[in-house]
mmCIF file of C-alpha atoms and ligand atoms in Angstrom:
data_model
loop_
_atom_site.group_PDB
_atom_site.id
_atom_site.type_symbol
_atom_site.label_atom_id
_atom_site.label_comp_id
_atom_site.label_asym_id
_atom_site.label_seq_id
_atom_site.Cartn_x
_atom_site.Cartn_y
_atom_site.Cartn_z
ATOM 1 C CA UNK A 1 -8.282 41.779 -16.538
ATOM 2 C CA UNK A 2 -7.106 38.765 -15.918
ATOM 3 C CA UNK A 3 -6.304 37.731 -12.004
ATOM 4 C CA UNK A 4 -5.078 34.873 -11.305
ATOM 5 C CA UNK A 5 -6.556 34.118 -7.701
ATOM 6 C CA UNK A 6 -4.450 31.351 -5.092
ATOM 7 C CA UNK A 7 -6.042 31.117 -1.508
ATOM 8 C CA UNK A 8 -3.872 28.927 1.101
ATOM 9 C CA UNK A 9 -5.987 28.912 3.609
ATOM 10 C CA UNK A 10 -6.872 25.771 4.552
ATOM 11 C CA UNK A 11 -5.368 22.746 5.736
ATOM 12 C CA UNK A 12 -1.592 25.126 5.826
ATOM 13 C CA UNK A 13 -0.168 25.621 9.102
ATOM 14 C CA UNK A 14 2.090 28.329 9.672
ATOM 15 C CA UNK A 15 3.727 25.962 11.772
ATOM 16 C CA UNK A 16 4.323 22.428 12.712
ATOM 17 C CA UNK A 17 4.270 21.003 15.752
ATOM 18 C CA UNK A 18 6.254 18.148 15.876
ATOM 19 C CA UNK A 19 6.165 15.645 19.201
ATOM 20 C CA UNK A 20 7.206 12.293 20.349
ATOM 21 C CA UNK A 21 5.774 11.070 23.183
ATOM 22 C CA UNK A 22 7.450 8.724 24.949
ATOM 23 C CA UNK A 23 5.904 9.358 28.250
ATOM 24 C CA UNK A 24 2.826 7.153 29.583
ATOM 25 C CA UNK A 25 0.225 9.802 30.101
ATOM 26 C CA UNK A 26 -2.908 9.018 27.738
ATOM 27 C CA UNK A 27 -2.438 11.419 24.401
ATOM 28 C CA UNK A 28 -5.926 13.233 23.624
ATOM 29 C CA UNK A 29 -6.281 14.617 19.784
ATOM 30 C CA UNK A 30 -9.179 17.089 18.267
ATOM 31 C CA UNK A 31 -9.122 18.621 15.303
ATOM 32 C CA UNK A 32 -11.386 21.404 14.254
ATOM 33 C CA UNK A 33 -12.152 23.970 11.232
ATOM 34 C CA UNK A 34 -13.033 27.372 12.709
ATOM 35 C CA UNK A 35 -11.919 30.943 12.113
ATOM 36 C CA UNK A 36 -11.283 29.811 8.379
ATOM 37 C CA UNK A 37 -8.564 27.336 9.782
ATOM 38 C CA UNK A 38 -7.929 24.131 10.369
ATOM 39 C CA UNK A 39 -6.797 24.039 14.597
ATOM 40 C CA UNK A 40 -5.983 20.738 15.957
ATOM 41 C CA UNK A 41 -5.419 19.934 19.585
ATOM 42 C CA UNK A 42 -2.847 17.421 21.232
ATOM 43 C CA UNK A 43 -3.291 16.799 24.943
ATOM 44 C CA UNK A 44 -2.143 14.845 28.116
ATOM 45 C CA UNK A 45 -3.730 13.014 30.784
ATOM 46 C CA UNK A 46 -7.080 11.800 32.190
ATOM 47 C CA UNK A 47 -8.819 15.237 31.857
ATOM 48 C CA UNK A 48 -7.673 15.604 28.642
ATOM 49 C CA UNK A 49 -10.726 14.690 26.322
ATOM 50 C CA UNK A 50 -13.298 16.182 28.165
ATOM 51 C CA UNK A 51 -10.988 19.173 28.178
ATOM 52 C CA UNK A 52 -10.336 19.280 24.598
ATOM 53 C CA UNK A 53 -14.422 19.306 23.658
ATOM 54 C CA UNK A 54 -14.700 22.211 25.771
ATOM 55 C CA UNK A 55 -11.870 24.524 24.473
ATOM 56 C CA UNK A 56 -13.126 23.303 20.861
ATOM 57 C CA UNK A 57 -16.406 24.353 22.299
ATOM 58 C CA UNK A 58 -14.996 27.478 23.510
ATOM 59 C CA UNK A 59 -13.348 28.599 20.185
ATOM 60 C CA UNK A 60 -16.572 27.510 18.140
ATOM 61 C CA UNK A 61 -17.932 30.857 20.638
ATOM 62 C CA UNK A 62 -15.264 33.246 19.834
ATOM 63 C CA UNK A 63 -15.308 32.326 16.147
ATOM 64 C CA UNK A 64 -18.799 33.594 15.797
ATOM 65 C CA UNK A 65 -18.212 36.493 18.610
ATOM 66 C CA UNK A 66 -15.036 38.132 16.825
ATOM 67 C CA UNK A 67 -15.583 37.119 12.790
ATOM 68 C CA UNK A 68 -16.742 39.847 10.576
ATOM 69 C CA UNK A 69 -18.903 36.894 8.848
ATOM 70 C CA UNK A 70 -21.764 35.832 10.234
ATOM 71 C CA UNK A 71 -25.305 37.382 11.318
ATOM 72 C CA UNK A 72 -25.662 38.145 14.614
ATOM 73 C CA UNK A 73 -21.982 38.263 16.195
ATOM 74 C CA UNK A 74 -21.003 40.794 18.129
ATOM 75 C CA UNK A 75 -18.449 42.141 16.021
ATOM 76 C CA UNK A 76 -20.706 42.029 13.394
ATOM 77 C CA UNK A 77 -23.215 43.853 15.146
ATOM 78 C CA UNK A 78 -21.327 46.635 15.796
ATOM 79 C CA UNK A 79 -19.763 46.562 12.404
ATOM 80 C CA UNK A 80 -23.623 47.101 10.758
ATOM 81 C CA UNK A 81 -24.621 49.161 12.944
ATOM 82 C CA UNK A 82 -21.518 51.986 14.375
ATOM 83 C CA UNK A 83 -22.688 51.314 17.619
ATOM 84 C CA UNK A 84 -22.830 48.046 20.373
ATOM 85 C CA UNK A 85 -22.949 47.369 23.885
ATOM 86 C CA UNK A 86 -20.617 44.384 23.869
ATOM 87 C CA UNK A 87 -19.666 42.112 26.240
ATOM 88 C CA UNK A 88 -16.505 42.535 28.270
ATOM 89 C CA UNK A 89 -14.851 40.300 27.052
ATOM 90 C CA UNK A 90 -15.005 41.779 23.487
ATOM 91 C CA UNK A 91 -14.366 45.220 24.451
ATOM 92 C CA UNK A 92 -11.366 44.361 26.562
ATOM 93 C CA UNK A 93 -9.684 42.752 23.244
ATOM 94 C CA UNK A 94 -10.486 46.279 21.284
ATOM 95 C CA UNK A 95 -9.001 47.824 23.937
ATOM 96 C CA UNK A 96 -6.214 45.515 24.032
ATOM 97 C CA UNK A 97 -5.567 45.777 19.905
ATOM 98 C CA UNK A 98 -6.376 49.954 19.915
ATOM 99 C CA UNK A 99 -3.275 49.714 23.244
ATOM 100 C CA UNK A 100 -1.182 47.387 20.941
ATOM 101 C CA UNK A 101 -1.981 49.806 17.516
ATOM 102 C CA UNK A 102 -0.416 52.777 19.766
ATOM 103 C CA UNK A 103 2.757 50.801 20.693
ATOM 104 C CA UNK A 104 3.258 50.009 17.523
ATOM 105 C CA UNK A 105 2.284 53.960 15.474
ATOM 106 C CA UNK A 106 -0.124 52.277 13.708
ATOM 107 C CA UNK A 107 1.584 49.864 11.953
ATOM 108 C CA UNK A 108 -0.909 47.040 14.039
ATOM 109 C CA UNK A 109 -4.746 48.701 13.190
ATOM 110 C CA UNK A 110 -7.370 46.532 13.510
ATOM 111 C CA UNK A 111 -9.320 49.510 11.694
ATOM 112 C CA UNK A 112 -7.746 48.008 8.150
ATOM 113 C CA UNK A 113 -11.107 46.833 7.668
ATOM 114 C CA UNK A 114 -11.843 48.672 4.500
ATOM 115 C CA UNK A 115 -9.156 48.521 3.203
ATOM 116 C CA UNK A 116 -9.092 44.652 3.340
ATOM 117 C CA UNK A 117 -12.212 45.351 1.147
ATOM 118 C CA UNK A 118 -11.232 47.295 -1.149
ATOM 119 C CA UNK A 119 -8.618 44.613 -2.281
ATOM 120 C CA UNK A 120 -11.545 41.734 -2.153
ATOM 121 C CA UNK A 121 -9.716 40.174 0.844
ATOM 122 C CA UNK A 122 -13.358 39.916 2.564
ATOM 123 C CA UNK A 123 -15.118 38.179 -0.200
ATOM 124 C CA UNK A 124 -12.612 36.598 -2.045
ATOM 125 C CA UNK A 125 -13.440 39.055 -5.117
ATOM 126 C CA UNK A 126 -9.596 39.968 -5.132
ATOM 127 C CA UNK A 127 -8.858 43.096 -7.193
ATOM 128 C CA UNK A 128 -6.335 45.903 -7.271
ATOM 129 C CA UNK A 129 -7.918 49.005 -6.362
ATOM 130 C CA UNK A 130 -7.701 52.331 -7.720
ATOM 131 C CA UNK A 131 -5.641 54.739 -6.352
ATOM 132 C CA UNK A 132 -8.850 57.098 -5.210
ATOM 133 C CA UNK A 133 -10.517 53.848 -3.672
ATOM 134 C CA UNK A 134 -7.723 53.215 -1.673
ATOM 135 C CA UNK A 135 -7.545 56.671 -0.048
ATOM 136 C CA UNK A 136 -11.164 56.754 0.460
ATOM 137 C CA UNK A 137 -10.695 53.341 2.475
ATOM 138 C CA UNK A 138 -7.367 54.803 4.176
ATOM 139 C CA UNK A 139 -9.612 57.696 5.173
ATOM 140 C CA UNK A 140 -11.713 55.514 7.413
ATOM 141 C CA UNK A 141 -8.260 53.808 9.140
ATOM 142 C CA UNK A 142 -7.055 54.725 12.414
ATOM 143 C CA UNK A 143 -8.074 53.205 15.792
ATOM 144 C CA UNK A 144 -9.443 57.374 16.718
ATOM 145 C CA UNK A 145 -12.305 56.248 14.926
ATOM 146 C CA UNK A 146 -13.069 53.656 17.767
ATOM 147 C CA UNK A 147 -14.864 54.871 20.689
ATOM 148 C CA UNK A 148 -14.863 52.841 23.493
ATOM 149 C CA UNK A 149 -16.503 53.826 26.898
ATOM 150 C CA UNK A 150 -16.833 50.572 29.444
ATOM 151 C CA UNK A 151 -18.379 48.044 26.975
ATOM 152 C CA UNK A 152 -20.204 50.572 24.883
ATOM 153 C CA UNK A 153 -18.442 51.131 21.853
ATOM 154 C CA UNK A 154 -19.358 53.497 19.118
ATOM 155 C CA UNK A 155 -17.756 53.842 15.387
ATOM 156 C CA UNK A 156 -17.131 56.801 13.066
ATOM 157 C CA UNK A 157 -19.048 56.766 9.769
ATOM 158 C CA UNK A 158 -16.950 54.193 7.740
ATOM 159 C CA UNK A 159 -14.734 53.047 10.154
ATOM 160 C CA UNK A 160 -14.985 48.786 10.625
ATOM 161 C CA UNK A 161 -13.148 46.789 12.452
ATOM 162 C CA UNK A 162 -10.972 43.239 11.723
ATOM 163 C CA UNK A 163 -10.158 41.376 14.544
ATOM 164 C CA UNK A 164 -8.310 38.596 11.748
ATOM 165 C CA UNK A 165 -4.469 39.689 12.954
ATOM 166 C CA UNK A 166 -5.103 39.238 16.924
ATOM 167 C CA UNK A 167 -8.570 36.877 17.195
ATOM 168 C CA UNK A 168 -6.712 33.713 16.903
ATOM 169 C CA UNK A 169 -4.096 34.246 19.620
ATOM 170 C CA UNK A 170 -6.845 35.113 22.359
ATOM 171 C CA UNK A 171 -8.886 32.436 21.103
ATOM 172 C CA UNK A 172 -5.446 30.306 21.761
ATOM 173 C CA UNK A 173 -5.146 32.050 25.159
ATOM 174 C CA UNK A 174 -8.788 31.139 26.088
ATOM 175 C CA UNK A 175 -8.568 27.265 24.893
ATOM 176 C CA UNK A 176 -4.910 27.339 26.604
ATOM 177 C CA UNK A 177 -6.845 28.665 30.054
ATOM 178 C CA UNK A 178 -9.406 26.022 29.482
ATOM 179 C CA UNK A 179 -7.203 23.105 29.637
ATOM 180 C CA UNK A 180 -5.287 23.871 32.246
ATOM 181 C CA UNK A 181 -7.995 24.814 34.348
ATOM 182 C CA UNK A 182 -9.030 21.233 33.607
ATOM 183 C CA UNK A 183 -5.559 20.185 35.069
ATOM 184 C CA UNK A 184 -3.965 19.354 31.745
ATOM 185 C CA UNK A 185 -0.414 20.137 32.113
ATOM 186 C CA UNK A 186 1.013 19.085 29.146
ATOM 187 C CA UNK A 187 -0.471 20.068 25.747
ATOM 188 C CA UNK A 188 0.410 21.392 21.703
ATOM 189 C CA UNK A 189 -2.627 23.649 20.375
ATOM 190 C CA UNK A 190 -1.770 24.645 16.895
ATOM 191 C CA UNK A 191 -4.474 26.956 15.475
ATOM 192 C CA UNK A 192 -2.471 27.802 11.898
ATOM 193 C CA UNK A 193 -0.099 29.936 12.211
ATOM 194 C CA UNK A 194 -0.662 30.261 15.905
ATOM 195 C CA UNK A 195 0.919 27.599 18.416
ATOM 196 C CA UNK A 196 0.551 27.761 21.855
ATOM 197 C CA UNK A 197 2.067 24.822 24.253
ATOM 198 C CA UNK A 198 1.342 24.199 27.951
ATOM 199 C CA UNK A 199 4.291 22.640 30.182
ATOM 200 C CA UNK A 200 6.602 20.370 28.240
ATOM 201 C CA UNK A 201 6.332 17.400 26.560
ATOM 202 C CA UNK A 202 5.204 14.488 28.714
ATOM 203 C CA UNK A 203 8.561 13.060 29.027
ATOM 204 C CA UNK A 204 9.418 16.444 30.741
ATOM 205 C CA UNK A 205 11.822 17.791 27.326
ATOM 206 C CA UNK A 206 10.546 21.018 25.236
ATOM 207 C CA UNK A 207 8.231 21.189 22.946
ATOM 208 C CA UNK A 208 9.489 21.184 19.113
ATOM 209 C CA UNK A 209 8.064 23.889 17.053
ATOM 210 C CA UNK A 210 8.983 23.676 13.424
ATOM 211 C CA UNK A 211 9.004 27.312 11.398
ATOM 212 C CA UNK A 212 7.384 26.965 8.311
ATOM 213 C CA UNK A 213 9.561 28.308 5.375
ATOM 214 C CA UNK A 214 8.143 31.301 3.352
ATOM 215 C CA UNK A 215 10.049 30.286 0.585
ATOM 216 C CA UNK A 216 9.116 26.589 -0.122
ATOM 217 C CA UNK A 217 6.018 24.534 0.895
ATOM 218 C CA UNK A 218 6.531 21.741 3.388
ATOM 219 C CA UNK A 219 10.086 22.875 4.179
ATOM 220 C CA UNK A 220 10.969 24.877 7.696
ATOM 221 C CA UNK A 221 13.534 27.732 8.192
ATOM 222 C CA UNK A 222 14.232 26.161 11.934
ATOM 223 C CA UNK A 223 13.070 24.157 15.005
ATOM 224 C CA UNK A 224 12.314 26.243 18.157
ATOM 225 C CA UNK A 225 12.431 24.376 21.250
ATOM 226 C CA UNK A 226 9.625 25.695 24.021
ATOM 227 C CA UNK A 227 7.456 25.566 26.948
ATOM 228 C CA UNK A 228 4.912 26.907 28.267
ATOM 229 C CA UNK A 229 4.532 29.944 25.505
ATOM 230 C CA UNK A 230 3.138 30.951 22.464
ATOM 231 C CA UNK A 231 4.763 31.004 18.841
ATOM 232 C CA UNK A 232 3.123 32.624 16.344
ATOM 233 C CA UNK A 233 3.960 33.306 12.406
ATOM 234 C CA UNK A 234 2.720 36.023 10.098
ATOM 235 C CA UNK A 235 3.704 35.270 6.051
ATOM 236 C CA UNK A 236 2.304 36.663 3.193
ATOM 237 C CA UNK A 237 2.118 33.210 1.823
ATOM 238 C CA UNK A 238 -0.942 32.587 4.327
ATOM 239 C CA UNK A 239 -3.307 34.601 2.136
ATOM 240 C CA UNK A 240 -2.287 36.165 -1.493
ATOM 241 C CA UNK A 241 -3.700 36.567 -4.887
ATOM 242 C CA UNK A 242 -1.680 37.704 -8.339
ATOM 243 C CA UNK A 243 -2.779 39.561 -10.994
ATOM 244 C CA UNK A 244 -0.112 40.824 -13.708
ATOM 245 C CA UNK A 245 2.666 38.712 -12.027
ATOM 246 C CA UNK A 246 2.948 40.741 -8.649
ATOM 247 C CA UNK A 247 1.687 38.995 -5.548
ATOM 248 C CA UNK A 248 -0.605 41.026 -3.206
ATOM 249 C CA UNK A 249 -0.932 39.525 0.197
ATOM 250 C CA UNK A 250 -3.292 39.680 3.338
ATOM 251 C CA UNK A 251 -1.545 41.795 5.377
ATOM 252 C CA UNK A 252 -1.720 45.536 5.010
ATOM 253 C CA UNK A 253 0.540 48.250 5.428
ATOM 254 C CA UNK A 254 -1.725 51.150 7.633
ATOM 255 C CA UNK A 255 0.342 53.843 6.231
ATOM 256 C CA UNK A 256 0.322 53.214 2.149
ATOM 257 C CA UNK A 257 -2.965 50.747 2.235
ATOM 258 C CA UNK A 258 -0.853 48.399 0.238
ATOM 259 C CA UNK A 259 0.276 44.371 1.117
ATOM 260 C CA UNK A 260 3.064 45.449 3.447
ATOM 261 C CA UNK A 261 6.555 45.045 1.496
ATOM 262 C CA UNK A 262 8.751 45.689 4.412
ATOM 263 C CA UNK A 263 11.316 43.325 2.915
ATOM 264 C CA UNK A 264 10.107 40.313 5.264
ATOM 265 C CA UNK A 265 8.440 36.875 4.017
ATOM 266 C CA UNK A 266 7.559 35.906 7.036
ATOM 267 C CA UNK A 267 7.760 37.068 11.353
ATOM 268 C CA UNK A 268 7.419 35.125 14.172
ATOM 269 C CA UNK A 269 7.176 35.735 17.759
ATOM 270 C CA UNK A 270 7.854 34.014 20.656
ATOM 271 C CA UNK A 271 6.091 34.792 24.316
ATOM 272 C CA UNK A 272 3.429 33.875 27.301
ATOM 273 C CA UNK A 273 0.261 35.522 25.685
ATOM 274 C CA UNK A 274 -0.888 33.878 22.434
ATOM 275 C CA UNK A 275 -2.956 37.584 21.984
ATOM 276 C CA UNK A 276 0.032 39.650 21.815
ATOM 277 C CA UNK A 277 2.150 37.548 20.267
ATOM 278 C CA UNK A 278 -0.442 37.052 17.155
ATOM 279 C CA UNK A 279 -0.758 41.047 16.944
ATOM 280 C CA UNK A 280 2.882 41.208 17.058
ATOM 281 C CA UNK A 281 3.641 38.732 14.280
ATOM 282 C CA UNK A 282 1.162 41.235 12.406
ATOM 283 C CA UNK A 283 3.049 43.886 12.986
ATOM 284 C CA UNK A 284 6.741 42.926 12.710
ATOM 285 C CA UNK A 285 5.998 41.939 9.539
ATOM 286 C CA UNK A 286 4.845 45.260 8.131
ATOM 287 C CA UNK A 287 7.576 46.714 10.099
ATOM 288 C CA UNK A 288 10.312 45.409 8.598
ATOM 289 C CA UNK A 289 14.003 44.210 10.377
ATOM 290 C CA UNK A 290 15.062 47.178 11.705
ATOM 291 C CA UNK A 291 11.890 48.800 13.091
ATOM 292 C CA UNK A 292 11.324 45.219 14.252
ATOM 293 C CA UNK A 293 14.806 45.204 16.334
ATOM 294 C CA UNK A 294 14.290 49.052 17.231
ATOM 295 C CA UNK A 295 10.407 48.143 19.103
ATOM 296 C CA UNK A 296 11.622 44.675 20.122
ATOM 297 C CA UNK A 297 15.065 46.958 22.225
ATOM 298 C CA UNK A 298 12.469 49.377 23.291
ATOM 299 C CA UNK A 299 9.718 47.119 24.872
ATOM 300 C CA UNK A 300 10.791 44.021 24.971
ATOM 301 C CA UNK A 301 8.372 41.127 26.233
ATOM 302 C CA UNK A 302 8.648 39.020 23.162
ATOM 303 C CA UNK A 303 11.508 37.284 21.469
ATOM 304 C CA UNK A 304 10.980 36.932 17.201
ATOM 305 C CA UNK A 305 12.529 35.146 14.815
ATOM 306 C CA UNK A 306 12.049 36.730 11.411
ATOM 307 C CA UNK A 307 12.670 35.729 7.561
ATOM 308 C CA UNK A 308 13.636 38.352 5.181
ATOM 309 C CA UNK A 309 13.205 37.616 1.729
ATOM 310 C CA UNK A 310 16.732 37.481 0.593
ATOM 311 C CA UNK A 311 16.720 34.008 2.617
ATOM 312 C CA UNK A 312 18.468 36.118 5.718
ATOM 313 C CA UNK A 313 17.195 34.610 9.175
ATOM 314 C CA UNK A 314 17.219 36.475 12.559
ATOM 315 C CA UNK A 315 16.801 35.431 15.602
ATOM 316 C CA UNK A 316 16.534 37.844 18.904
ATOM 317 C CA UNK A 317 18.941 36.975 21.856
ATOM 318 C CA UNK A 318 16.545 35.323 24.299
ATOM 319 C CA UNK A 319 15.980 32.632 21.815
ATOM 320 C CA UNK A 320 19.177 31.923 20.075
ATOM 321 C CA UNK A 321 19.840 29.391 22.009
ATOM 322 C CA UNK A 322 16.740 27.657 21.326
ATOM 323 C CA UNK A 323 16.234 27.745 17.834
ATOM 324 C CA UNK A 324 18.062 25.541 15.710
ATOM 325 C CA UNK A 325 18.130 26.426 11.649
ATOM 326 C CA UNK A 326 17.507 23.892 8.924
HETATM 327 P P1 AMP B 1 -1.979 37.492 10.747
HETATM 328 O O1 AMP B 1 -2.154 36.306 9.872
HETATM 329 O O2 AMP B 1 -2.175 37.248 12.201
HETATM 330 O O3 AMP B 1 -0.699 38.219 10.488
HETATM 331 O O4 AMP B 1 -3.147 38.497 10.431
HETATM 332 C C1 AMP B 1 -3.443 38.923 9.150
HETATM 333 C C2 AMP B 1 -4.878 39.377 9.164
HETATM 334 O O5 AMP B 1 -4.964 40.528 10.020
HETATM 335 C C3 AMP B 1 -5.383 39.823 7.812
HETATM 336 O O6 AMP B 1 -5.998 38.762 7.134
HETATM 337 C C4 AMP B 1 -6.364 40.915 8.212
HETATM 338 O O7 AMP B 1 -7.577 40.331 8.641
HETATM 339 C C5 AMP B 1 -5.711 41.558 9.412
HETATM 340 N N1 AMP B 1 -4.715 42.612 9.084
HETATM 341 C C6 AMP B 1 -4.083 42.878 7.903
HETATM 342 N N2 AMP B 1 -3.210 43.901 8.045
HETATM 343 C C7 AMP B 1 -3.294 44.289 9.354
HETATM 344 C C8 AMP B 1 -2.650 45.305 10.109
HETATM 345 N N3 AMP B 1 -1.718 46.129 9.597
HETATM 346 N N4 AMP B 1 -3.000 45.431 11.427
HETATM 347 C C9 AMP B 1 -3.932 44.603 11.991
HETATM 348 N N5 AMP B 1 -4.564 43.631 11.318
HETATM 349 C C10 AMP B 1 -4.247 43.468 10.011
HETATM 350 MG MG1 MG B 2 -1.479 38.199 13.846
#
């Protein structure tokens, strides 16, 4: 068997945020690896510094509270052993992904843990699993087998969880909360795929978020203009593999246990909370267009801009008028 194995991991953004500053507050940079990305900070004003070493500081936390890597995190914990009490804080984001996996009939599960393994997405051993191996793994999906009772939170035999589709949003959320509680009101955090801005540019215009293209590396599908929100991106360029010619990506369709082929290349979505807005991203993309329209016309919240791959752009109404194609 031969596989030939492509990880894109590192040093590719999702998105590119793209500034110039014109105003005279002091401009603080940072730029970190953690959560298996490459996250770099831009902030204004006197507090920024400081502030940026603490939300680094902050996401350094979260990386080793919410990774499935690692030795003693906490979602590692309960991952080994079925059962955890956890801190609030991580049992309020289960709660918040099992909430968003219900919205969504599954198509968000953050119980796609073994089925991540069983195509070597954990390890990097990539692999195309057998038919049987899959449905064992499917067997153990489904956010039922999460018990949750204040912060005491139990597992079913074989059921895991992967926090990789929602982790980097609330870690966005909590870096975003640091800084301005620091009394930076201007700032660009780009954590991949994730991009969250505070206030506007320092010369008081939007922010300019450039959409990556799915289609061709270094090239963007649009510009979004923004403040004070999140933007997020989910591709299947992020993470893949091939073996036999067919790309298999990272991000898994709950229902067949395969890379979701929903007939997007890439979803992005557009609101306040960098949390819901990565776990959204997740999910429009293994929705598809028109489940994607149908949920966005039902609940609403969120504004997307998604990329099918016959080249076909759409863009939902709140943001037409802020998004300007290539
Ligand atoms: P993102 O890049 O935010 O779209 O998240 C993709 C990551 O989320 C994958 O690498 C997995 O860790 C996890 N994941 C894959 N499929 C799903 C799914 N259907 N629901 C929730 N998380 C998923
Ligand atoms: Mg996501």
């Amino acid at each position: 068997m031969t596989a030939k194995i492509k990880t894109l991991m590192l040093c590719i953004c999702a998105a590119a945020a793209i500034s110039s500053c014109s105003g005279s507050a002091p401009e603080a940079r940072k730029t970190i690896f953690a959560m298996n990305t490459v996250m770099s900070f831009k902030a204004y004003g006197k507090a920024a510094p400081d502030a940026l070493n603490t939300a680094a500081e902050e996401i350094n936390r979260l990386d080793k509270m919410l990774s499935r890597t690692g030795t003693n995190g906490e979602l590692c914990e309960l991952n080994q052993y079925g059962r955890k009490e956890l801190s609030e804080e991580t049992a309020d984001l289960i709660r918040q992904a099992v909430s968003i996996s219900d919205r969504t009939e599954g198509a968000f599960d953050i119980t796609i843990a073994p089925v991540m393994d069983a195509w070597g997405f954990f390890n990097q051993n990539y692999r195309v699993p057998s038919d049987d191996e899959l449905s064992a793994a499917l067997s153990h999906v489904g956010t039922d087998g999460i018990r949750i009772n204040g912060n005491e939170a139990e597992l079913l035999p074989g059921v895991q969880i992967d926090l990789g589709g929602i982790a980097k949003g609330y870690a966005a959320d909590k870096a975003e909360d640091i800084l301005r509680r620091s009394g930076v009101s201007s700032a660009i955090i780009s954590l991949g795929g994730n991009i969250s801005v505070i206030g506007s540019k320092p010369d008081g215009s939007d922010w300019t978020v450039a959409i990556k293209s799915p289609f061709k590396e270094n090239e963007y599908i649009g510009k979004l203009s923004v403040s004070d929100c999140s933007v997020v991106t989910s591709g299947g360029y992020e993470r893949y593999f091939e073996q036999d010619g067919k790309v298999y990506h990272h991000i898994i369709d709950p229902a067949t246990g395969y890379p979701a082929e929903s007939g997007l290349a890439s979803a992005t979505v557009v609101c306040e909370s960098g949390t819901l807005a990565d776990a959204l991203s997740t999910t429009l993309f293994v929705m598809g267009r028109e489940k994607a329209e149908e949920f966005y016309n039902k609940y609403g919240g969120f504004e997307y801009i998604l990329a099918e791959e016959n080249g076909e752009i759409t863009v939902s109404p709140g943001i037409e008028d802020k998004f300007r194609r290539e």
